[in-house]
């Protein structure tokens, strides 16, 4: 008989500890942080859909996909974490569906980060070919490829789980967590190897784009400012990717800690959620939202519900005025970037 991984997610035989006031305060703090994260993301998503100039630009499309995937993952993860923290049993089938979606979304963000680095590489190192490469068809194929690659590990885990458990298991109630679907030791090892392969390829790709953009920044290019900014963007994406990699290793640490002490397990899981789930996904709004001059102008407009209209009129072809926050007079049939 195959050896199975200990299931710490189904803890019906473990007495639920009385949560202290400090534990409840930590949960409240986490909910506040998640609420702020979701508010900022929703504001940026609305900003993206409001302006056609963003909806036709590859970098902003990938940015919006990251925001949507991260927001959905945050909602599902927060629900699962809340139920797990307070030991609330849920039906098996909704739990399996939610865990499969979370596994899918978890990989989609790193893959999108790699795609964003490749887009910056093409824009900076091959500016004359950027328009021909970044077409509607290419963008659509890229998005489909990202979601297909992200779905492979989640689909494999789901299929192995579905054929490994008896049918009556699907009518049971359990404490929901991603590790609930890991039945066999070899399944956990296979998933770890698959994740390592994914991140090896992604790390090599990001390293390649970093080297190429760094060469463009040091070369005799007239666009050194853009190259330097792209270099910083790739570095931040690499840091995000590292945090995402650590996130995938957290369940193995938590399973080991669970065998030692239950309250220590709760504290470790809480810290992992803040550092390796919430933190790396807060970097995306910073990298492509607040650091982007074009995007932050429109974001500021919608953040105050359109009350500050004076700073909203910027010319499409005038980066000086966009950078320094000066208005541009309306003349004739001139089309504005913000209109």
Coordinates of C-alpha atoms in Angstrom, one line a residue:
X1 CA 0.0 0.0 0.0
X2 CA 1.3 3.5 -0.9
X3 CA 2.6 5.5 2.0
X4 CA 0.5 8.6 2.6
X5 CA 1.5 12.1 3.8
X6 CA 0.1 13.0 7.2
X7 CA -2.9 15.2 6.8
X8 CA -2.7 18.1 9.2
X9 CA -5.6 19.8 7.5
X10 CA -8.2 17.4 8.8
X11 CA -7.7 17.8 12.6
X12 CA -11.0 16.6 13.9
X13 CA -9.2 14.4 16.5
X14 CA -7.2 17.4 17.8
X15 CA -8.9 19.6 20.3
X16 CA -9.3 23.2 19.1
X17 CA -7.3 25.5 21.3
X18 CA -8.8 28.6 22.8
X19 CA -7.6 31.4 20.7
X20 CA -6.1 34.2 22.8
X21 CA -6.9 37.9 22.5
X22 CA -3.5 38.4 20.8
X23 CA -4.4 35.7 18.2
X24 CA -7.7 37.4 17.4
X25 CA -5.9 40.8 17.1
X26 CA -3.5 39.2 14.6
X27 CA -6.5 37.9 12.6
X28 CA -8.1 41.4 12.6
X29 CA -4.8 42.9 11.5
X30 CA -4.6 40.4 8.7
X31 CA -8.1 41.2 7.5
X32 CA -7.3 44.9 7.5
X33 CA -4.2 44.3 5.4
X34 CA -6.1 42.1 3.0
X35 CA -8.9 44.7 2.8
X36 CA -6.3 47.4 1.9
X37 CA -4.7 45.2 -0.7
X38 CA -8.0 44.4 -2.4
X39 CA -9.1 48.0 -2.4
X40 CA -5.9 49.2 -4.1
X41 CA -6.1 46.3 -6.6
X42 CA -9.7 47.0 -7.4
X43 CA -8.9 50.7 -7.9
X44 CA -6.1 49.8 -10.3
X45 CA -8.3 47.3 -12.2
X46 CA -11.0 49.9 -12.6
X47 CA -8.3 52.4 -13.8
X48 CA -7.1 49.8 -16.4
X49 CA -10.6 49.2 -17.8
X50 CA -11.5 52.9 -17.9
X51 CA -8.8 53.9 -20.4
X52 CA -8.4 52.3 -23.9
X53 CA -4.7 53.3 -24.0
X54 CA -4.1 50.8 -21.2
X55 CA -6.3 48.0 -22.7
X56 CA -4.2 48.0 -25.9
X57 CA -0.8 48.0 -24.3
X58 CA 0.8 44.6 -23.6
X59 CA 2.5 45.7 -20.4
X60 CA -0.7 47.0 -18.9
X61 CA -2.7 43.9 -20.0
X62 CA -0.2 41.7 -18.2
X63 CA -0.3 44.0 -15.2
X64 CA -4.1 43.8 -15.1
X65 CA -4.0 40.0 -15.3
X66 CA -1.6 40.0 -12.3
X67 CA -4.0 42.2 -10.4
X68 CA -7.0 40.1 -11.1
X69 CA -5.3 36.8 -10.4
X70 CA -3.7 38.1 -7.2
X71 CA -7.0 39.5 -6.0
X72 CA -8.9 36.3 -6.6
X73 CA -6.1 34.3 -5.0
X74 CA -6.1 36.6 -2.0
X75 CA -9.9 36.2 -1.5
X76 CA -9.7 32.4 -1.7
X77 CA -6.6 32.1 0.4
X78 CA -8.0 34.4 3.1
X79 CA -11.2 32.4 3.3
X80 CA -9.3 29.1 3.6
X81 CA -6.9 30.6 6.1
X82 CA -9.7 32.0 8.2
X83 CA -11.6 28.7 8.2
X84 CA -8.3 26.8 8.9
X85 CA -7.3 29.2 11.7
X86 CA -10.6 28.8 13.5
X87 CA -11.0 25.1 12.6
X88 CA -14.2 25.5 10.7
X89 CA -15.0 22.3 8.7
X90 CA -16.3 22.7 5.2
X91 CA -17.8 20.2 2.6
X92 CA -15.1 18.3 0.7
X93 CA -16.3 19.2 -2.9
X94 CA -16.3 23.0 -2.5
X95 CA -13.0 22.7 -0.7
X96 CA -11.4 20.7 -3.5
X97 CA -12.7 23.2 -6.1
X98 CA -11.4 26.1 -4.1
X99 CA -8.0 24.4 -3.6
X100 CA -7.6 23.6 -7.3
X101 CA -8.4 27.2 -8.2
X102 CA -5.8 28.5 -5.6
X103 CA -3.2 26.1 -7.0
X104 CA -3.9 27.4 -10.5
X105 CA -3.7 31.1 -9.5
X106 CA -0.6 30.5 -7.4
X107 CA 1.5 29.6 -10.5
X108 CA -0.2 32.1 -12.8
X109 CA 1.4 35.1 -11.1
X110 CA 5.0 34.0 -11.4
X111 CA 4.4 33.1 -15.1
X112 CA 2.9 36.5 -15.7
X113 CA 5.9 38.1 -14.0
X114 CA 8.2 36.3 -16.5
X115 CA 6.0 37.4 -19.4
X116 CA 6.3 41.0 -18.1
X117 CA 10.1 40.8 -18.0
X118 CA 10.1 39.4 -21.6
X119 CA 7.9 42.3 -22.7
X120 CA 10.3 44.8 -21.1
X121 CA 13.2 43.0 -22.8
X122 CA 11.6 43.3 -26.3
X123 CA 10.6 46.9 -25.7
X124 CA 14.1 48.0 -24.6
X125 CA 16.4 45.7 -26.5
X126 CA 14.4 45.4 -29.7
X127 CA 12.4 48.7 -29.9
X128 CA 11.9 48.6 -33.7
X129 CA 10.4 45.1 -33.5
X130 CA 8.2 45.8 -30.4
X131 CA 5.2 46.9 -32.3
X132 CA 5.3 43.9 -34.7
X133 CA 5.8 41.4 -31.9
X134 CA 3.4 42.9 -29.4
X135 CA 0.2 42.4 -31.4
X136 CA -3.3 41.4 -30.4
X137 CA -2.8 37.8 -31.6
X138 CA 0.5 37.5 -29.7
X139 CA -1.0 38.8 -26.6
X140 CA -3.9 36.4 -26.8
X141 CA -1.6 33.4 -27.4
X142 CA 0.6 34.6 -24.5
X143 CA -2.3 34.8 -22.1
X144 CA -3.6 31.4 -23.1
X145 CA -0.1 29.9 -22.7
X146 CA 0.2 31.4 -19.2
X147 CA -3.1 30.0 -18.0
X148 CA -2.4 26.6 -19.6
X149 CA 1.0 26.2 -18.1
X150 CA -0.3 27.4 -14.7
X151 CA -3.1 24.8 -14.8
X152 CA -0.9 21.8 -15.4
X153 CA 0.3 21.3 -11.7
X154 CA -3.2 22.0 -10.3
X155 CA -4.8 19.6 -12.8
X156 CA -2.3 16.8 -12.0
X157 CA -2.8 17.2 -8.3
X158 CA -6.6 17.2 -8.7
X159 CA -6.6 14.0 -10.9
X160 CA -4.3 12.1 -8.5
X161 CA -6.5 13.1 -5.6
X162 CA -9.7 12.2 -7.4
X163 CA -8.5 8.6 -8.2
X164 CA -6.8 8.1 -4.8
X165 CA -9.7 8.7 -2.4
X166 CA -12.9 6.7 -2.0
X167 CA -16.2 8.3 -3.2
X168 CA -17.6 8.6 0.3
X169 CA -14.7 10.9 1.1
X170 CA -16.3 13.6 -1.1
X171 CA -19.3 13.7 1.2
X172 CA -17.3 14.4 4.3
X173 CA -16.4 17.6 6.0
X174 CA -12.8 18.7 6.7
X175 CA -10.5 21.6 7.5
X176 CA -9.8 23.0 4.1
X177 CA -6.2 23.5 2.9
X178 CA -4.2 23.0 -0.3
X179 CA -2.2 20.2 1.4
X180 CA -5.5 18.3 1.9
X181 CA -5.2 17.1 -1.7
X182 CA -1.7 15.7 -1.2
X183 CA -2.4 12.0 -0.5
X184 CA 0.9 10.2 -1.3
X185 CA 4.5 11.0 -0.4
X186 CA 5.5 10.5 -4.0
X187 CA 2.7 13.0 -5.0
X188 CA 4.3 15.6 -2.8
X189 CA 7.7 14.9 -4.2
X190 CA 6.5 15.0 -7.7
X191 CA 4.8 18.3 -7.1
X192 CA 8.0 19.7 -5.6
X193 CA 10.0 18.6 -8.5
X194 CA 7.5 20.1 -11.0
X195 CA 7.6 23.4 -9.1
X196 CA 11.4 23.4 -9.1
X197 CA 11.4 22.8 -12.8
X198 CA 9.0 25.7 -13.4
X199 CA 11.0 28.1 -11.2
X200 CA 14.3 27.0 -12.8
X201 CA 13.0 27.9 -16.2
X202 CA 11.5 31.2 -14.9
X203 CA 14.7 32.1 -13.1
X204 CA 16.8 31.5 -16.2
X205 CA 14.4 33.6 -18.3
X206 CA 14.4 36.5 -15.8
X207 CA 18.2 36.2 -15.6
X208 CA 18.5 36.4 -19.4
X209 CA 16.3 39.5 -19.6
X210 CA 18.3 41.1 -16.7
X211 CA 21.6 40.6 -18.5
X212 CA 20.3 41.9 -21.8
X213 CA 18.6 44.9 -20.3
X214 CA 21.7 45.7 -18.3
X215 CA 23.8 45.5 -21.5
X216 CA 21.3 48.0 -23.1
X217 CA 21.6 50.3 -20.1
X218 CA 25.4 50.4 -20.3
X219 CA 25.6 50.6 -24.0
X220 CA 25.6 53.7 -26.2
X221 CA 21.8 53.8 -26.3
X222 CA 19.8 57.0 -26.5
X223 CA 17.1 55.4 -24.3
X224 CA 19.3 54.8 -21.2
X225 CA 16.6 56.1 -18.8
X226 CA 14.1 53.5 -20.0
X227 CA 16.7 50.8 -19.9
X228 CA 17.6 51.7 -16.3
X229 CA 14.0 51.7 -15.2
X230 CA 13.4 48.4 -17.0
X231 CA 16.4 47.0 -15.2
X232 CA 14.9 48.0 -11.8
X233 CA 11.6 46.5 -12.8
X234 CA 13.2 43.1 -13.6
X235 CA 15.1 43.1 -10.3
X236 CA 11.8 43.7 -8.4
X237 CA 10.1 40.9 -10.4
X238 CA 13.0 38.6 -9.5
X239 CA 12.5 39.4 -5.9
X240 CA 8.7 38.7 -6.3
X241 CA 9.6 35.4 -7.9
X242 CA 11.8 34.5 -5.0
X243 CA 9.1 35.2 -2.5
X244 CA 6.6 33.1 -4.6
X245 CA 9.2 30.2 -4.5
X246 CA 9.4 30.4 -0.8
X247 CA 5.6 30.3 -0.6
X248 CA 5.6 26.9 -2.3
X249 CA 8.0 25.6 0.3
X250 CA 6.0 26.9 3.3
X251 CA 3.5 23.9 3.5
X252 CA 6.4 21.5 4.0
X253 CA 7.7 23.6 6.9
X254 CA 4.2 24.0 8.4
X255 CA 3.6 20.2 8.3
X256 CA 6.9 19.7 10.2
X257 CA 6.0 22.3 12.8
X258 CA 2.5 20.9 13.2
X259 CA 4.1 17.7 14.6
X260 CA 5.9 19.7 17.3
X261 CA 3.3 22.2 18.6
X262 CA -0.1 23.3 17.3
X263 CA 0.1 26.9 18.5
X264 CA 3.5 27.3 16.9
X265 CA 2.0 25.9 13.7
X266 CA -0.7 28.7 13.8
X267 CA 2.0 31.4 14.3
X268 CA 4.2 30.0 11.5
X269 CA 1.2 29.8 9.1
X270 CA 0.2 33.4 10.0
X271 CA 3.8 34.7 9.4
X272 CA 4.0 32.8 6.1
X273 CA 0.7 34.2 4.9
X274 CA 1.9 37.8 5.6
X275 CA 5.4 37.4 4.3
X276 CA 5.1 35.1 1.3
X277 CA 1.5 35.4 0.2
X278 CA 0.5 39.0 0.9
X279 CA 3.8 40.8 0.6
X280 CA 4.9 39.6 -2.9
X281 CA 1.5 40.5 -4.3
X282 CA 1.7 44.0 -2.8
X283 CA 4.7 44.5 -5.0
X284 CA 2.8 44.4 -8.3
X285 CA 0.8 47.6 -7.6
X286 CA 4.1 49.2 -6.6
X287 CA 6.1 48.1 -9.7
X288 CA 3.6 48.8 -12.4
X289 CA 1.1 51.1 -10.7
X290 CA 2.7 53.7 -8.5
X291 CA 6.0 53.7 -10.3
X292 CA 4.4 54.2 -13.8
X293 CA 4.0 57.9 -14.6
X294 CA 1.1 57.3 -17.0
X295 CA -0.8 55.0 -14.9
X296 CA -0.5 56.9 -11.6
X297 CA -2.0 60.0 -13.2
X298 CA -5.2 58.3 -14.1
X299 CA -5.1 56.3 -10.8
X300 CA -4.9 59.6 -8.8
X301 CA -7.9 60.9 -10.7
X302 CA -10.1 57.9 -9.9
X303 CA -8.8 57.7 -6.3
X304 CA -10.4 61.0 -5.5
X305 CA -13.5 60.2 -7.6
X306 CA -12.7 62.6 -10.4
X307 CA -12.8 65.7 -8.1
X308 CA -9.3 66.9 -9.1
X309 CA -9.9 67.3 -12.9
X310 CA -7.3 70.0 -13.3
X311 CA -4.4 67.5 -13.1
X312 CA -6.1 65.1 -15.4
X313 CA -5.6 66.9 -18.7
X314 CA -2.3 65.7 -20.1
X315 CA -1.2 65.6 -23.7
X316 CA -0.5 62.2 -25.2
X317 CA 2.6 63.3 -26.9
X318 CA 4.1 65.5 -24.1
X319 CA 6.0 63.4 -21.6
X320 CA 7.5 66.6 -20.1
X321 CA 4.1 67.8 -18.9
X322 CA 3.1 64.3 -17.9
X323 CA 6.3 64.1 -15.8
X324 CA 6.1 67.5 -14.2
X325 CA 2.3 67.6 -13.6
X326 CA 1.5 70.6 -15.7
X327 CA -1.6 71.1 -17.7
X328 CA -1.8 71.4 -21.5
X329 CA -4.2 73.8 -23.1
X330 CA -7.0 72.4 -25.2
X331 CA -6.7 73.5 -28.8
X332 CA -9.0 72.6 -31.7
X333 CA -9.3 68.9 -32.5
X334 CA -6.3 67.9 -30.5
X335 CA -6.7 64.5 -29.0
X336 CA -5.7 64.0 -25.5
X337 CA -4.2 60.8 -24.1
X338 CA -6.5 61.0 -21.1
X339 CA -9.7 61.5 -23.1

